Amino acid sequence: MTISLTEVAELTGGKITGDENIKITNLAKIEDANPGELTFLYLPAYEKYFAVTKASAILVKPGFNKIRRDIAYIEVNDPNKAFSKILIHYFSPEFSLTGIDISASVHPLSVLGKNVALGKNVVVSAGCRINDNVKIFHNTVLLENVVVDEGTIIFQNVSIREKVRIGKRVIIHPGAVIGSDGFGFFTDEKGVYHKIPQIGIVVLEDDVEIGANVTIDRAALGATAIKRGSKLDNLVQIAHNVVVGEDTVISAQTGISGSTKIGNHCILAGQVGIIGHIEIGDNIIVMAQSGISKSLSKPGQYFGSPAKEAKTAMRQEAYIRSLPDYLERIKQLEKQVKLLTEEIKKLSNPQSGKPDK
């Protein structure tokens, strides 16, 4: 792939300063870029690499100090978003399957649309419907009555259980399990656990992305749902009857307990834990390793375990870290109080300090 700076500027709405005839063959991080590559500068922490980067061109914010003459600049309002736009437009990978053999793996009562590609050892069970332009990679299993809509990509070693509904342009990465039984049991009078049948489904709406080794449990009744545009990182656990709202992002190793509802445009950072049967409102950010023990409705940032508004949590954390200093100061104050108390006693009873006759 070779693109010109003019094409980049037209795509991003940017302004070029420097050699407009430069050709770009790849994109790279600012610290790793080589001649012929385009990079970007977004965060102040990476400005230290600007003096040494070997990139031929760089995306910067308007007004950036262009002290180097051996590099071309493209000024854009948001270099990070512009870089992503270029990446999507010019450098999105093309997926292909080799050794396709569907003769023994697709049940005759299944329906496959146009341009469906199946890899080796893919199993499509009875009643499944796979619409146009779907790609399913090797060793993937779809059980009965699964519906997969157009433009979806399902990578290697994915298991999708019965009656799961998958929308358009969904991406499911290797090792994911969609529709496993929810963790539902009851105990009898002897304390023995008995399994509660999980007869619900999982729904993945349009433009959802599921990371590697994510597990999404089927509902006990009704549906576990990941709404339109939401993205789940690797190793996320979604329990039965959870609903994740639209355009919500959930980072790795987060676990969400059963029947919890997450709103739209939320961010759950890494290793967040959420108890069951609560609601998280829209536009809420939960910082890494936080534990949520009750419903949150006010938009904003939350941190800690149990999670509270981030500013409050940070102040409390600062106080906790200062406890050793506070302890020493308290000891000193106790000594001073003791000395002052003794002095006051002496002043209030002058005879106490005289020897007996």
Short mmCIF file of C-alpha atoms in Angstrom, two decimals:
data_model
loop_
_atom_site.label_atom_id
_atom_site.label_comp_id
_atom_site.label_asym_id
_atom_site.label_seq_id
_atom_site.Cartn_x
_atom_site.Cartn_y
_atom_site.Cartn_z
CA MET A 1 0.00 0.00 0.00
CA THR A 2 1.37 3.40 -1.03
CA ILE A 3 -0.50 6.65 -0.38
CA SER A 4 0.42 10.30 -0.85
CA LEU A 5 0.33 13.02 1.77
CA THR A 6 -2.29 14.77 -0.34
CA GLU A 7 -4.56 11.74 0.01
CA VAL A 8 -3.95 11.68 3.76
CA ALA A 9 -4.77 15.39 4.04
CA GLU A 10 -7.95 14.99 2.00
CA LEU A 11 -9.11 12.07 4.15
CA THR A 12 -8.40 13.80 7.47
CA GLY A 13 -9.11 17.40 6.52
CA GLY A 14 -5.52 18.28 7.43
CA LYS A 15 -3.10 20.97 6.32
CA ILE A 16 0.29 19.95 4.92
CA THR A 17 3.51 21.74 5.77
CA GLY A 18 6.56 20.40 3.94
CA ASP A 19 7.01 18.09 0.96
CA GLU A 20 3.58 17.16 -0.39
CA ASN A 21 5.11 14.56 -2.73
CA ILE A 22 6.17 12.21 0.04
CA LYS A 23 4.77 8.69 -0.35
CA ILE A 24 3.65 6.73 2.70
CA THR A 25 3.92 2.93 2.74
CA ASN A 26 3.07 2.22 6.38
CA LEU A 27 1.92 3.65 9.70
CA ALA A 28 4.01 3.43 12.87
CA LYS A 29 4.40 4.61 16.45
CA ILE A 30 6.49 7.74 16.77
CA GLU A 31 9.31 5.94 18.62
CA ASP A 32 9.47 3.10 16.04
CA ALA A 33 8.81 4.92 12.76
CA ASN A 34 11.18 4.64 9.80
CA PRO A 35 11.50 6.55 6.50
CA GLY A 36 8.41 6.13 4.35
CA GLU A 37 6.15 5.81 7.37
CA LEU A 38 3.53 8.14 8.85
CA THR A 39 3.26 8.66 12.60
CA PHE A 40 1.33 10.96 14.94
CA LEU A 41 1.88 13.00 18.08
CA TYR A 42 -1.07 13.10 20.43
CA LEU A 43 0.02 12.93 24.08
CA PRO A 44 2.63 15.24 25.66
CA ALA A 45 4.41 12.18 27.08
CA TYR A 46 5.52 11.25 23.54
CA GLU A 47 6.95 14.63 22.61
CA LYS A 48 10.37 13.39 23.70
CA TYR A 49 10.43 11.11 20.64
CA PHE A 50 9.80 13.91 18.16
CA ALA A 51 13.46 14.94 17.98
CA VAL A 52 14.62 11.42 17.07
CA THR A 53 11.77 9.88 15.08
CA LYS A 54 12.71 8.70 11.58
CA ALA A 55 9.20 9.07 10.18
CA SER A 56 8.75 10.87 6.88
CA ALA A 57 5.56 12.60 8.01
CA ILE A 58 3.70 13.26 11.23
CA LEU A 59 0.16 14.20 12.25
CA VAL A 60 0.18 17.08 14.75
CA LYS A 61 -2.21 19.57 16.28
CA PRO A 62 -2.56 23.06 14.76
CA GLY A 63 0.18 25.43 15.90
CA PHE A 64 2.71 22.69 16.61
CA ASN A 65 6.29 24.00 16.67
CA LYS A 66 7.74 22.67 13.38
CA ILE A 67 11.41 22.92 14.26
CA ARG A 68 12.48 19.96 12.09
CA ARG A 69 12.80 20.59 8.35
CA ASP A 70 13.41 16.95 7.38
CA ILE A 71 9.88 15.84 8.13
CA ALA A 72 6.46 16.77 6.68
CA TYR A 73 3.62 17.86 8.95
CA ILE A 74 -0.12 17.38 8.63
CA GLU A 75 -2.03 19.57 11.03
CA VAL A 76 -5.34 18.12 12.22
CA ASN A 77 -7.59 18.88 15.18
CA ASP A 78 -7.23 15.40 16.67
CA PRO A 79 -4.12 13.45 15.55
CA ASN A 80 -5.23 10.29 17.34
CA LYS A 81 -8.59 10.12 15.56
CA ALA A 82 -7.02 11.12 12.24
CA PHE A 83 -4.45 8.33 12.56
CA SER A 84 -7.21 5.82 13.29
CA LYS A 85 -9.17 7.04 10.28
CA ILE A 86 -6.16 6.49 8.00
CA LEU A 87 -5.56 3.07 9.51
CA ILE A 88 -9.16 2.00 8.89
CA HIS A 89 -9.38 3.46 5.39
CA TYR A 90 -6.08 2.27 3.95
CA PHE A 91 -4.66 -0.47 6.15
CA SER A 92 -7.56 -2.65 7.35
CA PRO A 93 -6.49 -6.28 7.01
CA GLU A 94 -8.11 -8.54 4.44
CA PHE A 95 -9.10 -11.87 5.97
CA SER A 96 -8.95 -15.05 3.92
CA LEU A 97 -9.56 -18.71 4.60
CA THR A 98 -7.58 -21.57 3.11
CA GLY A 99 -8.48 -25.19 2.68
CA ILE A 100 -12.22 -24.55 2.82
CA ASP A 101 -14.23 -27.76 3.05
CA ILE A 102 -17.79 -27.43 4.26
CA SER A 103 -19.16 -30.71 2.92
CA ALA A 104 -19.03 -32.57 6.22
CA SER A 105 -19.47 -29.75 8.70
CA VAL A 106 -22.68 -27.97 7.72
CA HIS A 107 -26.00 -29.54 8.65
CA PRO A 108 -28.38 -29.83 5.70
CA LEU A 109 -31.07 -27.93 7.62
CA SER A 110 -28.80 -24.87 7.96
CA VAL A 111 -28.95 -21.89 5.61
CA LEU A 112 -25.82 -20.13 4.33
CA GLY A 113 -25.98 -16.81 2.48
CA LYS A 114 -23.81 -15.55 -0.36
CA ASN A 115 -20.03 -15.36 0.00
CA VAL A 116 -19.97 -17.19 3.32
CA ALA A 117 -16.47 -18.55 4.03
CA LEU A 118 -15.93 -21.41 6.47
CA GLY A 119 -12.54 -22.68 7.61
CA LYS A 120 -11.49 -26.23 8.46
CA ASN A 121 -13.40 -28.13 11.15
CA VAL A 122 -16.17 -25.55 11.41
CA VAL A 123 -19.41 -27.12 12.63
CA VAL A 124 -22.73 -25.48 11.74
CA SER A 125 -25.60 -27.33 13.39
CA ALA A 126 -29.24 -27.73 12.40
CA GLY A 127 -31.38 -24.64 11.95
CA CYS A 128 -28.52 -22.12 11.88
CA ARG A 129 -28.84 -19.17 9.53
CA ILE A 130 -25.68 -17.43 8.35
CA ASN A 131 -26.27 -14.41 6.16
CA ASP A 132 -24.12 -12.88 3.41
CA ASN A 133 -20.39 -12.17 3.60
CA VAL A 134 -19.75 -13.90 6.91
CA LYS A 135 -16.28 -15.35 7.60
CA ILE A 136 -15.89 -18.13 10.16
CA PHE A 137 -12.38 -19.40 10.86
CA HIS A 138 -11.15 -22.84 11.83
CA ASN A 139 -12.40 -25.04 14.70
CA THR A 140 -15.48 -22.96 15.39
CA VAL A 141 -18.72 -24.56 16.55
CA LEU A 142 -22.21 -23.11 16.07
CA LEU A 143 -24.94 -25.10 17.78
CA GLU A 144 -28.61 -25.25 16.84
CA ASN A 145 -30.59 -22.25 15.60
CA VAL A 146 -27.80 -19.67 15.75
CA VAL A 147 -28.36 -16.59 13.59
CA VAL A 148 -25.34 -14.71 12.24
CA ASP A 149 -25.98 -11.54 10.22
CA GLU A 150 -24.00 -10.11 7.34
CA GLY A 151 -20.42 -8.86 7.48
CA THR A 152 -19.54 -10.71 10.68
CA ILE A 153 -16.12 -12.27 11.34
CA ILE A 154 -15.73 -15.16 13.79
CA PHE A 155 -12.14 -16.21 14.43
CA GLN A 156 -10.59 -19.54 15.43
CA ASN A 157 -11.77 -21.79 18.24
CA VAL A 158 -14.96 -19.94 19.07
CA SER A 159 -17.95 -21.77 20.56
CA ILE A 160 -21.43 -20.34 19.99
CA ARG A 161 -24.27 -22.20 21.65
CA GLU A 162 -27.86 -22.63 20.61
CA LYS A 163 -30.20 -19.76 19.71
CA VAL A 164 -27.53 -17.05 19.94
CA ARG A 165 -28.31 -13.99 17.80
CA ILE A 166 -25.37 -12.14 16.23
CA GLY A 167 -25.85 -8.88 14.33
CA LYS A 168 -24.09 -7.19 11.44
CA ARG A 169 -20.34 -6.48 11.32
CA VAL A 170 -19.67 -8.25 14.62
CA ILE A 171 -16.10 -9.43 15.31
CA ILE A 172 -15.51 -12.33 17.69
CA HIS A 173 -11.86 -13.07 18.47
CA PRO A 174 -10.28 -16.50 19.12
CA GLY A 175 -11.33 -18.58 22.09
CA ALA A 176 -14.54 -16.73 22.94
CA VAL A 177 -17.50 -18.69 24.30
CA ILE A 178 -20.90 -17.20 23.55
CA GLY A 179 -23.95 -18.67 25.23
CA SER A 180 -22.48 -20.97 27.87
CA ASP A 181 -24.79 -21.75 30.79
CA GLY A 182 -25.29 -19.04 33.37
CA PHE A 183 -24.00 -19.82 36.86
CA GLY A 184 -27.34 -20.74 38.41
CA PHE A 185 -27.82 -23.21 41.27
CA PHE A 186 -29.98 -23.70 44.35
CA THR A 187 -29.32 -25.70 47.51
CA ASP A 188 -31.67 -28.21 49.09
CA GLU A 189 -32.20 -28.82 52.79
CA LYS A 190 -28.98 -30.86 52.89
CA GLY A 191 -26.92 -28.07 51.34
CA VAL A 192 -26.53 -29.95 48.04
CA TYR A 193 -26.33 -27.77 44.90
CA HIS A 194 -28.75 -28.38 42.06
CA LYS A 195 -28.45 -26.84 38.61
CA ILE A 196 -31.08 -24.35 37.45
CA PRO A 197 -31.71 -24.77 33.71
CA GLN A 198 -30.56 -21.76 31.69
CA ILE A 199 -33.08 -21.50 28.85
CA GLY A 200 -32.48 -17.93 27.68
CA ILE A 201 -30.27 -16.66 24.86
CA VAL A 202 -27.43 -14.23 24.05
CA VAL A 203 -27.86 -11.29 21.68
CA LEU A 204 -24.87 -9.47 20.16
CA GLU A 205 -26.14 -6.43 18.29
CA ASP A 206 -24.56 -4.70 15.26
CA ASP A 207 -20.91 -3.54 15.36
CA VAL A 208 -20.09 -5.32 18.60
CA GLU A 209 -16.52 -6.61 19.07
CA ILE A 210 -15.73 -9.48 21.44
CA GLY A 211 -12.12 -10.02 22.54
CA ALA A 212 -10.18 -13.25 22.90
CA ASN A 213 -11.36 -15.71 25.56
CA VAL A 214 -14.37 -13.63 26.52
CA THR A 215 -17.23 -15.61 28.06
CA ILE A 216 -20.82 -14.44 27.74
CA ASP A 217 -23.34 -16.59 29.57
CA ARG A 218 -26.81 -17.28 28.24
CA ALA A 219 -29.70 -15.91 30.26
CA ALA A 220 -31.65 -18.03 32.71
CA LEU A 221 -34.75 -16.52 31.08
CA GLY A 222 -34.88 -13.86 28.39
CA ALA A 223 -31.59 -12.57 27.00
CA THR A 224 -28.07 -11.57 27.92
CA ALA A 225 -27.47 -8.63 25.58
CA ILE A 226 -24.49 -6.64 24.30
CA LYS A 227 -25.98 -3.59 22.61
CA ARG A 228 -24.93 -1.89 19.39
CA GLY A 229 -21.35 -0.71 19.05
CA SER A 230 -20.03 -1.96 22.39
CA LYS A 231 -16.52 -3.43 22.62
CA LEU A 232 -15.29 -6.08 25.06
CA ASP A 233 -11.58 -6.61 25.66
CA ASN A 234 -9.94 -10.00 26.27
CA LEU A 235 -10.89 -12.17 29.26
CA VAL A 236 -14.10 -10.35 30.16
CA GLN A 237 -16.81 -12.34 31.97
CA ILE A 238 -20.44 -11.43 31.32
CA ALA A 239 -22.86 -13.36 33.53
CA HIS A 240 -26.43 -14.39 32.75
CA ASN A 241 -29.03 -11.71 32.06
CA VAL A 242 -26.49 -8.87 31.99
CA VAL A 243 -27.34 -6.04 29.60
CA VAL A 244 -24.49 -3.86 28.29
CA GLY A 245 -25.67 -0.61 26.67
CA GLU A 246 -24.64 0.97 23.38
CA ASP A 247 -21.09 2.19 22.66
CA THR A 248 -19.78 0.96 25.99
CA VAL A 249 -16.16 -0.23 26.35
CA ILE A 250 -15.13 -2.93 28.84
CA SER A 251 -11.43 -3.60 29.44
CA ALA A 252 -9.67 -6.88 30.18
CA GLN A 253 -10.40 -9.09 33.18
CA THR A 254 -13.56 -7.25 34.14
CA GLY A 255 -16.30 -9.41 35.63
CA ILE A 256 -19.98 -8.46 35.67
CA SER A 257 -22.35 -10.47 37.84
CA GLY A 258 -25.80 -11.62 36.85
CA SER A 259 -28.74 -9.36 35.97
CA THR A 260 -26.66 -6.17 36.12
CA LYS A 261 -27.46 -3.43 33.61
CA ILE A 262 -24.72 -1.21 32.19
CA GLY A 263 -25.72 2.03 30.45
CA ASN A 264 -24.68 3.65 27.19
CA HIS A 265 -21.27 5.27 26.57
CA CYS A 266 -19.67 3.81 29.68
CA ILE A 267 -16.04 2.81 30.20
CA LEU A 268 -15.09 -0.01 32.57
CA ALA A 269 -11.31 -0.17 32.95
CA GLY A 270 -9.28 -3.31 33.64
CA GLN A 271 -10.17 -5.73 36.44
CA VAL A 272 -13.36 -3.96 37.47
CA GLY A 273 -15.74 -6.16 39.46
CA ILE A 274 -19.49 -5.53 39.63
CA ILE A 275 -21.98 -7.33 41.85
CA GLY A 276 -25.27 -8.56 40.50
CA HIS A 277 -28.71 -6.99 40.19
CA ILE A 278 -27.59 -3.36 40.09
CA GLU A 279 -27.68 -0.63 37.43
CA ILE A 280 -24.87 1.53 36.07
CA GLY A 281 -26.18 4.66 34.33
CA ASP A 282 -25.05 6.29 31.10
CA ASN A 283 -21.69 8.09 30.65
CA ILE A 284 -20.02 6.54 33.68
CA ILE A 285 -16.29 5.73 33.83
CA VAL A 286 -15.10 3.14 36.36
CA MET A 287 -11.35 3.20 36.92
CA ALA A 288 -9.15 0.08 37.03
CA GLN A 289 -9.50 -2.49 39.82
CA SER A 290 -12.59 -0.83 41.26
CA GLY A 291 -15.37 -2.82 42.88
CA ILE A 292 -18.95 -1.67 42.40
CA SER A 293 -21.30 -2.75 45.19
CA LYS A 294 -24.33 -0.57 44.51
CA SER A 295 -26.05 1.16 41.61
CA LEU A 296 -24.46 4.27 40.09
CA SER A 297 -26.65 6.81 38.33
CA LYS A 298 -24.68 10.07 38.26
CA PRO A 299 -22.40 10.46 35.19
CA GLY A 300 -18.72 10.84 36.05
CA GLN A 301 -15.65 8.92 37.17
CA TYR A 302 -15.63 6.36 39.98
CA PHE A 303 -12.79 4.57 41.73
CA GLY A 304 -12.07 2.27 44.65
CA SER A 305 -13.61 -0.73 46.35
CA PRO A 306 -16.35 -0.06 47.08
CA ALA A 307 -16.33 2.46 44.23
CA LYS A 308 -17.08 6.10 44.97
CA GLU A 309 -16.68 9.34 43.03
CA ALA A 310 -13.06 9.50 41.91
CA LYS A 311 -12.15 12.81 43.58
CA THR A 312 -13.44 11.57 46.92
CA ALA A 313 -11.69 8.22 46.50
CA MET A 314 -8.39 9.89 45.60
CA ARG A 315 -8.53 12.12 48.68
CA GLN A 316 -9.21 9.12 50.89
CA GLU A 317 -6.35 7.24 49.27
CA ALA A 318 -4.02 10.17 49.96
CA TYR A 319 -5.07 10.18 53.62
CA ILE A 320 -4.49 6.42 53.90
CA ARG A 321 -0.99 6.72 52.43
CA SER A 322 -0.24 9.44 54.97
CA LEU A 323 -1.30 7.32 57.98
CA PRO A 324 2.29 6.47 59.06
CA ASP A 325 3.12 10.20 59.20
CA TYR A 326 -0.12 10.91 61.02
CA LEU A 327 0.74 8.20 63.57
CA GLU A 328 4.12 9.76 64.35
CA ARG A 329 2.54 13.19 64.68
CA ILE A 330 -0.11 11.79 67.04
CA LYS A 331 2.58 10.18 69.20
CA GLN A 332 4.42 13.49 69.43
CA LEU A 333 1.23 15.32 70.26
CA GLU A 334 0.42 12.77 72.98
CA LYS A 335 3.84 13.36 74.53
CA GLN A 336 3.32 17.12 74.44
CA VAL A 337 -0.15 16.79 75.95
CA LYS A 338 1.25 14.62 78.74
CA LEU A 339 3.96 17.18 79.54
CA LEU A 340 1.48 20.06 79.45
CA THR A 341 -0.90 18.13 81.72
CA GLU A 342 1.87 17.60 84.27
CA GLU A 343 2.81 21.29 84.14
CA ILE A 344 -0.81 22.33 84.66
CA LYS A 345 -1.09 20.03 87.69
CA LYS A 346 2.02 21.59 89.19
CA LEU A 347 0.73 25.11 88.61
CA SER A 348 -2.68 24.31 90.07
CA ASN A 349 -1.16 22.67 93.18
CA PRO A 350 2.09 24.47 94.08
CA GLN A 351 2.54 22.45 97.27
CA SER A 352 2.72 19.18 95.36
CA GLY A 353 6.28 19.80 94.31
CA LYS A 354 7.62 20.50 97.91
CA PRO A 355 9.18 17.72 100.02
CA ASP A 356 7.38 16.54 103.18
CA LYS A 357 8.62 17.95 106.50
#
